[in-house]
């Protein structure tokens, strides 16, 4: 079983609409969580960290549910430029280093 | 100029050949990593290094070796390439003083082993 599981999608979203998707993690020892964005055939880049209280960065909102062991990402007012694969990432420790577990990604396609 | 560079960007080779992928960074980070990415799978850690004298195996190190020639350079070798090593390879760096250990990835090397 993969440690971080994501719906691969694609999620087809009309421009301006809202899209949300989750990822689940299996290791309850996971402490830190992140969303990375990966454009087609490009390198992943950090989109945002996910905090226990939930956090927002512009049109992006991330939530963490430790009881059910899932993380969510919501994108409001989708732009064509939001089309990408979103990678969910879990880290097992809050120490200065802990191995990252990457999900396989959820593809989002924003259409005009 | 890119902060993390990888060479070559694309490589096609034959089974049994020795291949070296190189990574350089100008970010001044002490930590460097090699990952591979396969369709339908998450990034998998091959090796990581916290400084020039520190090399650690990741979750899929078999068939690979690395060399940290300097703080800014971290190379990955496939001693005898096999077809199931066909993948997209990423080098990454991070700063040990970062609370999030944000990974900064290079542009990737697409390797095909025939």
PDB file of C-alpha atoms in Angstrom:
ATOM      1  CA  UNK A   1       0.000   0.000   0.000  1.00  0.00           C
ATOM      2  CA  UNK A   2       1.306   3.440  -0.879  1.00  0.00           C
ATOM      3  CA  UNK A   3       1.968   5.671   2.092  1.00  0.00           C
ATOM      4  CA  UNK A   4       0.387   8.663   0.400  1.00  0.00           C
ATOM      5  CA  UNK A   5      -2.555   8.061  -1.924  1.00  0.00           C
ATOM      6  CA  UNK A   6      -4.151  10.509  -4.316  1.00  0.00           C
ATOM      7  CA  UNK A   7      -6.920  10.355  -6.871  1.00  0.00           C
ATOM      8  CA  UNK A   8      -5.000  10.695 -10.130  1.00  0.00           C
ATOM      9  CA  UNK A   9      -7.849  12.595 -11.826  1.00  0.00           C
ATOM     10  CA  UNK A  10      -7.976  14.366 -14.131  1.00  0.00           C
ATOM     11  CA  UNK A  11     -10.282  16.886 -12.517  1.00  0.00           C
ATOM     12  CA  UNK A  12     -11.685  18.932 -15.371  1.00  0.00           C
ATOM     13  CA  UNK A  13     -12.646  22.351 -14.058  1.00  0.00           C
ATOM     14  CA  UNK A  14     -14.241  25.254 -15.896  1.00  0.00           C
ATOM     15  CA  UNK A  15     -12.324  28.482 -15.565  1.00  0.00           C
ATOM     16  CA  UNK A  16     -13.567  30.408 -12.545  1.00  0.00           C
ATOM     17  CA  UNK A  17     -14.942  27.359 -10.770  1.00  0.00           C
ATOM     18  CA  UNK A  18     -13.813  25.793  -7.526  1.00  0.00           C
ATOM     19  CA  UNK A  19     -12.111  22.418  -7.324  1.00  0.00           C
ATOM     20  CA  UNK A  20     -11.144  20.421  -4.277  1.00  0.00           C
ATOM     21  CA  UNK A  21      -9.378  17.128  -3.842  1.00  0.00           C
ATOM     22  CA  UNK A  22      -7.888  15.089  -1.047  1.00  0.00           C
ATOM     23  CA  UNK A  23      -5.025  12.825  -0.341  1.00  0.00           C
ATOM     24  CA  UNK A  24      -4.788  10.202   2.380  1.00  0.00           C
ATOM     25  CA  UNK A  25      -1.731   9.120   4.299  1.00  0.00           C
ATOM     26  CA  UNK A  26      -1.293   5.779   6.016  1.00  0.00           C
ATOM     27  CA  UNK A  27       1.434   6.526   8.549  1.00  0.00           C
ATOM     28  CA  UNK A  28      -0.038   8.174  11.615  1.00  0.00           C
ATOM     29  CA  UNK A  29       3.495   9.233  12.594  1.00  0.00           C
ATOM     30  CA  UNK A  30       3.480  11.725   9.719  1.00  0.00           C
ATOM     31  CA  UNK A  31       3.863  15.195  11.149  1.00  0.00           C
ATOM     32  CA  UNK A  32       4.312  17.692   8.356  1.00  0.00           C
ATOM     33  CA  UNK A  33       2.403  17.996   5.122  1.00  0.00           C
ATOM     34  CA  UNK A  34       2.841  19.932   1.923  1.00  0.00           C
ATOM     35  CA  UNK A  35       1.372  20.440  -1.504  1.00  0.00           C
ATOM     36  CA  UNK A  36       3.763  20.648  -4.444  1.00  0.00           C
ATOM     37  CA  UNK A  37       2.772  21.637  -7.946  1.00  0.00           C
ATOM     38  CA  UNK A  38       4.227  19.942 -11.006  1.00  0.00           C
ATOM     39  CA  UNK A  39       3.646  21.231 -14.510  1.00  0.00           C
ATOM     40  CA  UNK A  40       3.787  18.756 -17.352  1.00  0.00           C
ATOM     41  CA  UNK A  41       7.316  17.349 -17.755  1.00  0.00           C
ATOM     42  CA  UNK A  42       8.706  19.929 -15.330  1.00  0.00           C
ATOM     43  CA  UNK A  43      10.101  19.810 -11.838  1.00  0.00           C
ATOM     44  CA  UNK A  44       7.876  19.907  -8.729  1.00  0.00           C
ATOM     45  CA  UNK A  45       7.716  23.183  -6.813  1.00  0.00           C
ATOM     46  CA  UNK A  46       6.399  23.841  -3.338  1.00  0.00           C
ATOM     47  CA  UNK A  47       2.896  25.288  -3.459  1.00  0.00           C
ATOM     48  CA  UNK A  48       2.177  25.477   0.254  1.00  0.00           C
ATOM     49  CA  UNK A  49       2.660  23.864   3.604  1.00  0.00           C
ATOM     50  CA  UNK A  50      -0.376  22.438   5.386  1.00  0.00           C
ATOM     51  CA  UNK A  51      -0.933  23.428   9.000  1.00  0.00           C
ATOM     52  CA  UNK A  52      -3.177  21.752  11.537  1.00  0.00           C
ATOM     53  CA  UNK A  53      -5.452  24.759  11.717  1.00  0.00           C
ATOM     54  CA  UNK A  54      -5.767  24.970   7.967  1.00  0.00           C
ATOM     55  CA  UNK A  55      -4.212  27.709   5.922  1.00  0.00           C
ATOM     56  CA  UNK A  56      -4.911  29.853   2.953  1.00  0.00           C
ATOM     57  CA  UNK A  57      -2.656  31.331   0.316  1.00  0.00           C
ATOM     58  CA  UNK A  58      -4.589  33.490  -2.074  1.00  0.00           C
ATOM     59  CA  UNK A  59      -7.011  31.253  -3.959  1.00  0.00           C
ATOM     60  CA  UNK A  60      -5.582  28.091  -2.411  1.00  0.00           C
ATOM     61  CA  UNK A  61      -6.770  26.591   0.862  1.00  0.00           C
ATOM     62  CA  UNK A  62      -5.214  23.563   2.515  1.00  0.00           C
ATOM     63  CA  UNK A  63      -6.739  21.557   5.327  1.00  0.00           C
ATOM     64  CA  UNK A  64      -5.417  18.744   7.492  1.00  0.00           C
ATOM     65  CA  UNK A  65      -7.611  16.162   9.183  1.00  0.00           C
ATOM     66  CA  UNK A  66      -5.418  14.092  11.477  1.00  0.00           C
ATOM     67  CA  UNK A  67      -8.267  11.950  12.791  1.00  0.00           C
ATOM     68  CA  UNK A  68      -9.106  10.689   9.313  1.00  0.00           C
ATOM     69  CA  UNK A  69      -5.561  11.067   8.036  1.00  0.00           C
ATOM     70  CA  UNK A  70      -6.242  13.167   4.993  1.00  0.00           C
ATOM     71  CA  UNK A  71      -5.144  16.477   3.534  1.00  0.00           C
ATOM     72  CA  UNK A  72      -7.195  18.550   1.181  1.00  0.00           C
ATOM     73  CA  UNK A  73      -6.502  21.300  -1.313  1.00  0.00           C
ATOM     74  CA  UNK A  74      -9.139  23.679  -2.587  1.00  0.00           C
ATOM     75  CA  UNK A  75      -8.604  26.042  -5.476  1.00  0.00           C
ATOM     76  CA  UNK A  76     -11.077  28.891  -5.875  1.00  0.00           C
ATOM     77  CA  UNK A  77     -11.675  30.939  -9.015  1.00  0.00           C
ATOM     78  CA  UNK A  78      -9.601  28.517 -11.086  1.00  0.00           C
ATOM     79  CA  UNK A  79      -7.296  29.986 -13.700  1.00  0.00           C
ATOM     80  CA  UNK A  80      -6.045  28.307 -16.844  1.00  0.00           C
ATOM     81  CA  UNK A  81      -2.582  28.543 -15.304  1.00  0.00           C
ATOM     82  CA  UNK A  82      -3.705  26.321 -12.425  1.00  0.00           C
ATOM     83  CA  UNK A  83      -3.643  23.342 -14.800  1.00  0.00           C
ATOM     84  CA  UNK A  84      -0.991  21.072 -13.336  1.00  0.00           C
ATOM     85  CA  UNK A  85      -0.453  17.973 -11.247  1.00  0.00           C
ATOM     86  CA  UNK A  86      -0.644  18.540  -7.510  1.00  0.00           C
ATOM     87  CA  UNK A  87       1.550  16.329  -5.367  1.00  0.00           C
ATOM     88  CA  UNK A  88       0.639  15.616  -1.774  1.00  0.00           C
ATOM     89  CA  UNK A  89       3.649  15.156   0.483  1.00  0.00           C
ATOM     90  CA  UNK A  90       3.948  13.859   4.046  1.00  0.00           C
ATOM     91  CA  UNK A  91       6.942  13.979   6.337  1.00  0.00           C
ATOM     92  CA  UNK A  92       7.302  11.788   9.395  1.00  0.00           C
ATOM     93  CA  UNK A  93       9.010  14.171  11.730  1.00  0.00           C
ATOM     94  CA  UNK A  94       9.036  17.778  12.724  1.00  0.00           C
ATOM     95  CA  UNK A  95      12.798  17.571  13.237  1.00  0.00           C
ATOM     96  CA  UNK A  96      15.074  19.387  10.877  1.00  0.00           C
ATOM     97  CA  UNK A  97      14.870  16.451   8.491  1.00  0.00           C
ATOM     98  CA  UNK A  98      12.460  13.628   7.823  1.00  0.00           C
ATOM     99  CA  UNK A  99      12.059  11.632   4.652  1.00  0.00           C
ATOM    100  CA  UNK A 100       9.333  12.940   2.417  1.00  0.00           C
ATOM    101  CA  UNK A 101       6.657  10.617   1.090  1.00  0.00           C
ATOM    102  CA  UNK A 102       5.244  11.847  -2.204  1.00  0.00           C
ATOM    103  CA  UNK A 103       1.872  10.935  -3.596  1.00  0.00           C
ATOM    104  CA  UNK A 104       1.608  10.185  -7.305  1.00  0.00           C
ATOM    105  CA  UNK A 105      -0.308  13.395  -7.896  1.00  0.00           C
ATOM    106  CA  UNK A 106      -3.741  14.658  -8.849  1.00  0.00           C
ATOM    107  CA  UNK A 107      -4.061  16.178 -12.293  1.00  0.00           C
ATOM    108  CA  UNK A 108      -6.163  19.307 -12.643  1.00  0.00           C
ATOM    109  CA  UNK A 109      -7.188  20.610 -16.053  1.00  0.00           C
ATOM    110  CA  UNK A 110      -8.801  24.034 -16.146  1.00  0.00           C
ATOM    111  CA  UNK A 111     -10.787  24.618 -19.321  1.00  0.00           C
ATOM    112  CA  UNK A 112     -11.890  27.926 -20.888  1.00  0.00           C
TER     113      UNK A 112
ATOM    114  CA  UNK B   1      20.395  31.055 -14.424  1.00  0.00           C
ATOM    115  CA  UNK B   2      18.731  28.071 -12.791  1.00  0.00           C
ATOM    116  CA  UNK B   3      19.682  27.388  -9.189  1.00  0.00           C
ATOM    117  CA  UNK B   4      19.702  23.605  -9.647  1.00  0.00           C
ATOM    118  CA  UNK B   5      20.916  22.211 -12.940  1.00  0.00           C
ATOM    119  CA  UNK B   6      21.034  18.676 -14.239  1.00  0.00           C
ATOM    120  CA  UNK B   7      22.927  17.166 -17.136  1.00  0.00           C
ATOM    121  CA  UNK B   8      22.088  15.577 -19.426  1.00  0.00           C
ATOM    122  CA  UNK B   9      18.427  16.529 -19.797  1.00  0.00           C
ATOM    123  CA  UNK B  10      17.679  13.495 -21.924  1.00  0.00           C
ATOM    124  CA  UNK B  11      19.597  10.289 -22.408  1.00  0.00           C
ATOM    125  CA  UNK B  12      18.938   7.096 -24.290  1.00  0.00           C
ATOM    126  CA  UNK B  13      21.240   4.213 -23.519  1.00  0.00           C
ATOM    127  CA  UNK B  14      21.437   0.462 -23.828  1.00  0.00           C
ATOM    128  CA  UNK B  15      21.177  -2.246 -21.220  1.00  0.00           C
ATOM    129  CA  UNK B  16      24.466  -2.832 -19.449  1.00  0.00           C
ATOM    130  CA  UNK B  17      25.931   0.601 -20.077  1.00  0.00           C
ATOM    131  CA  UNK B  18      27.274   2.776 -17.282  1.00  0.00           C
ATOM    132  CA  UNK B  19      25.528   6.111 -16.995  1.00  0.00           C
ATOM    133  CA  UNK B  20      26.252   9.162 -14.891  1.00  0.00           C
ATOM    134  CA  UNK B  21      23.744  11.903 -14.201  1.00  0.00           C
ATOM    135  CA  UNK B  22      25.111  15.127 -12.808  1.00  0.00           C
ATOM    136  CA  UNK B  23      23.596  17.769 -10.599  1.00  0.00           C
ATOM    137  CA  UNK B  24      24.939  21.189  -9.656  1.00  0.00           C
ATOM    138  CA  UNK B  25      23.445  23.858  -7.446  1.00  0.00           C
ATOM    139  CA  UNK B  26      24.181  27.496  -6.739  1.00  0.00           C
ATOM    140  CA  UNK B  27      21.761  27.803  -3.818  1.00  0.00           C
ATOM    141  CA  UNK B  28      24.446  27.123  -1.220  1.00  0.00           C
ATOM    142  CA  UNK B  29      22.377  24.323   0.293  1.00  0.00           C
ATOM    143  CA  UNK B  30      24.109  21.550   2.141  1.00  0.00           C
ATOM    144  CA  UNK B  31      21.498  18.862   1.506  1.00  0.00           C
ATOM    145  CA  UNK B  32      21.138  17.180  -1.854  1.00  0.00           C
ATOM    146  CA  UNK B  33      18.900  14.360  -3.069  1.00  0.00           C
ATOM    147  CA  UNK B  34      18.276  12.100  -6.015  1.00  0.00           C
ATOM    148  CA  UNK B  35      14.728  10.981  -6.811  1.00  0.00           C
ATOM    149  CA  UNK B  36      13.166   9.020  -9.608  1.00  0.00           C
ATOM    150  CA  UNK B  37       9.633   9.499 -10.866  1.00  0.00           C
ATOM    151  CA  UNK B  38       7.644   6.836 -12.673  1.00  0.00           C
ATOM    152  CA  UNK B  39       4.128   7.223 -14.083  1.00  0.00           C
ATOM    153  CA  UNK B  40       1.524   6.448 -11.433  1.00  0.00           C
ATOM    154  CA  UNK B  41       4.074   6.463  -8.639  1.00  0.00           C
ATOM    155  CA  UNK B  42       5.221   9.199  -6.343  1.00  0.00           C
ATOM    156  CA  UNK B  43       8.767  10.470  -6.321  1.00  0.00           C
ATOM    157  CA  UNK B  44      10.998   7.835  -4.798  1.00  0.00           C
ATOM    158  CA  UNK B  45      14.190   8.715  -2.944  1.00  0.00           C
ATOM    159  CA  UNK B  46      17.313   7.005  -4.283  1.00  0.00           C
ATOM    160  CA  UNK B  47      20.107   8.620  -2.253  1.00  0.00           C
ATOM    161  CA  UNK B  48      20.593  11.696  -0.149  1.00  0.00           C
ATOM    162  CA  UNK B  49      23.548  13.599   1.241  1.00  0.00           C
ATOM    163  CA  UNK B  50      23.661  16.120   4.056  1.00  0.00           C
ATOM    164  CA  UNK B  51      27.200  17.240   3.349  1.00  0.00           C
ATOM    165  CA  UNK B  52      30.244  16.180   1.359  1.00  0.00           C
ATOM    166  CA  UNK B  53      31.158  13.417   3.801  1.00  0.00           C
ATOM    167  CA  UNK B  54      27.642  12.142   4.325  1.00  0.00           C
ATOM    168  CA  UNK B  55      25.918   9.751   1.909  1.00  0.00           C
ATOM    169  CA  UNK B  56      22.753   7.819   2.740  1.00  0.00           C
ATOM    170  CA  UNK B  57      20.680   5.261   0.900  1.00  0.00           C
ATOM    171  CA  UNK B  58      17.101   6.052   0.162  1.00  0.00           C
ATOM    172  CA  UNK B  59      14.264   3.635  -0.415  1.00  0.00           C
ATOM    173  CA  UNK B  60      15.382   2.386  -3.852  1.00  0.00           C
ATOM    174  CA  UNK B  61      19.185   2.563  -3.915  1.00  0.00           C
ATOM    175  CA  UNK B  62      19.838  -0.862  -5.454  1.00  0.00           C
ATOM    176  CA  UNK B  63      21.525  -0.513  -8.833  1.00  0.00           C
ATOM    177  CA  UNK B  64      22.584   3.068  -8.164  1.00  0.00           C
ATOM    178  CA  UNK B  65      25.564   4.813  -6.612  1.00  0.00           C
ATOM    179  CA  UNK B  66      26.322   8.447  -5.889  1.00  0.00           C
ATOM    180  CA  UNK B  67      29.221  10.779  -5.389  1.00  0.00           C
ATOM    181  CA  UNK B  68      29.221  14.127  -3.603  1.00  0.00           C
ATOM    182  CA  UNK B  69      32.209  15.770  -5.182  1.00  0.00           C
ATOM    183  CA  UNK B  70      31.649  19.138  -3.541  1.00  0.00           C
ATOM    184  CA  UNK B  71      28.911  20.898  -1.654  1.00  0.00           C
ATOM    185  CA  UNK B  72      27.477  22.049  -4.959  1.00  0.00           C
ATOM    186  CA  UNK B  73      27.763  18.787  -6.913  1.00  0.00           C
ATOM    187  CA  UNK B  74      26.012  15.462  -6.494  1.00  0.00           C
ATOM    188  CA  UNK B  75      26.161  12.825  -9.213  1.00  0.00           C
ATOM    189  CA  UNK B  76      24.165   9.653  -9.668  1.00  0.00           C
ATOM    190  CA  UNK B  77      25.552   6.600 -11.442  1.00  0.00           C
ATOM    191  CA  UNK B  78      23.889   3.573 -12.891  1.00  0.00           C
ATOM    192  CA  UNK B  79      26.701   1.036 -13.025  1.00  0.00           C
ATOM    193  CA  UNK B  80      24.915  -1.300 -15.434  1.00  0.00           C
ATOM    194  CA  UNK B  81      21.698   0.185 -16.695  1.00  0.00           C
ATOM    195  CA  UNK B  82      18.601  -1.991 -17.056  1.00  0.00           C
ATOM    196  CA  UNK B  83      15.271  -1.185 -18.755  1.00  0.00           C
ATOM    197  CA  UNK B  84      13.315  -0.816 -15.502  1.00  0.00           C
ATOM    198  CA  UNK B  85      15.581   2.125 -14.650  1.00  0.00           C
ATOM    199  CA  UNK B  86      13.860   4.040 -17.419  1.00  0.00           C
ATOM    200  CA  UNK B  87      12.382   7.002 -15.560  1.00  0.00           C
ATOM    201  CA  UNK B  88      12.500  10.727 -14.937  1.00  0.00           C
ATOM    202  CA  UNK B  89      15.290  11.544 -12.482  1.00  0.00           C
ATOM    203  CA  UNK B  90      15.284  14.635 -10.328  1.00  0.00           C
ATOM    204  CA  UNK B  91      18.013  16.127  -8.224  1.00  0.00           C
ATOM    205  CA  UNK B  92      16.898  18.327  -5.345  1.00  0.00           C
ATOM    206  CA  UNK B  93      18.441  20.475  -2.642  1.00  0.00           C
ATOM    207  CA  UNK B  94      17.257  21.772   0.680  1.00  0.00           C
ATOM    208  CA  UNK B  95      18.546  24.031   3.397  1.00  0.00           C
ATOM    209  CA  UNK B  96      19.087  22.432   6.796  1.00  0.00           C
ATOM    210  CA  UNK B  97      18.011  25.643   8.492  1.00  0.00           C
ATOM    211  CA  UNK B  98      14.597  25.558   6.830  1.00  0.00           C
ATOM    212  CA  UNK B  99      11.764  24.433   9.097  1.00  0.00           C
ATOM    213  CA  UNK B 100       9.881  23.031   6.116  1.00  0.00           C
ATOM    214  CA  UNK B 101      12.900  21.425   4.437  1.00  0.00           C
ATOM    215  CA  UNK B 102      11.538  22.701   1.144  1.00  0.00           C
ATOM    216  CA  UNK B 103      12.911  20.710  -1.755  1.00  0.00           C
ATOM    217  CA  UNK B 104      14.227  22.687  -4.722  1.00  0.00           C
ATOM    218  CA  UNK B 105      14.267  20.462  -7.757  1.00  0.00           C
ATOM    219  CA  UNK B 106      16.360  20.538 -10.866  1.00  0.00           C
ATOM    220  CA  UNK B 107      14.656  20.321 -14.271  1.00  0.00           C
ATOM    221  CA  UNK B 108      15.010  16.548 -14.439  1.00  0.00           C
ATOM    222  CA  UNK B 109      16.795  14.026 -16.623  1.00  0.00           C
ATOM    223  CA  UNK B 110      14.674  11.760 -18.778  1.00  0.00           C
ATOM    224  CA  UNK B 111      16.513   8.444 -19.026  1.00  0.00           C
ATOM    225  CA  UNK B 112      15.543   5.649 -21.380  1.00  0.00           C
ATOM    226  CA  UNK B 113      17.275   2.290 -21.148  1.00  0.00           C
ATOM    227  CA  UNK B 114      16.715   0.074 -24.164  1.00  0.00           C
TER     228      UNK B 114
END
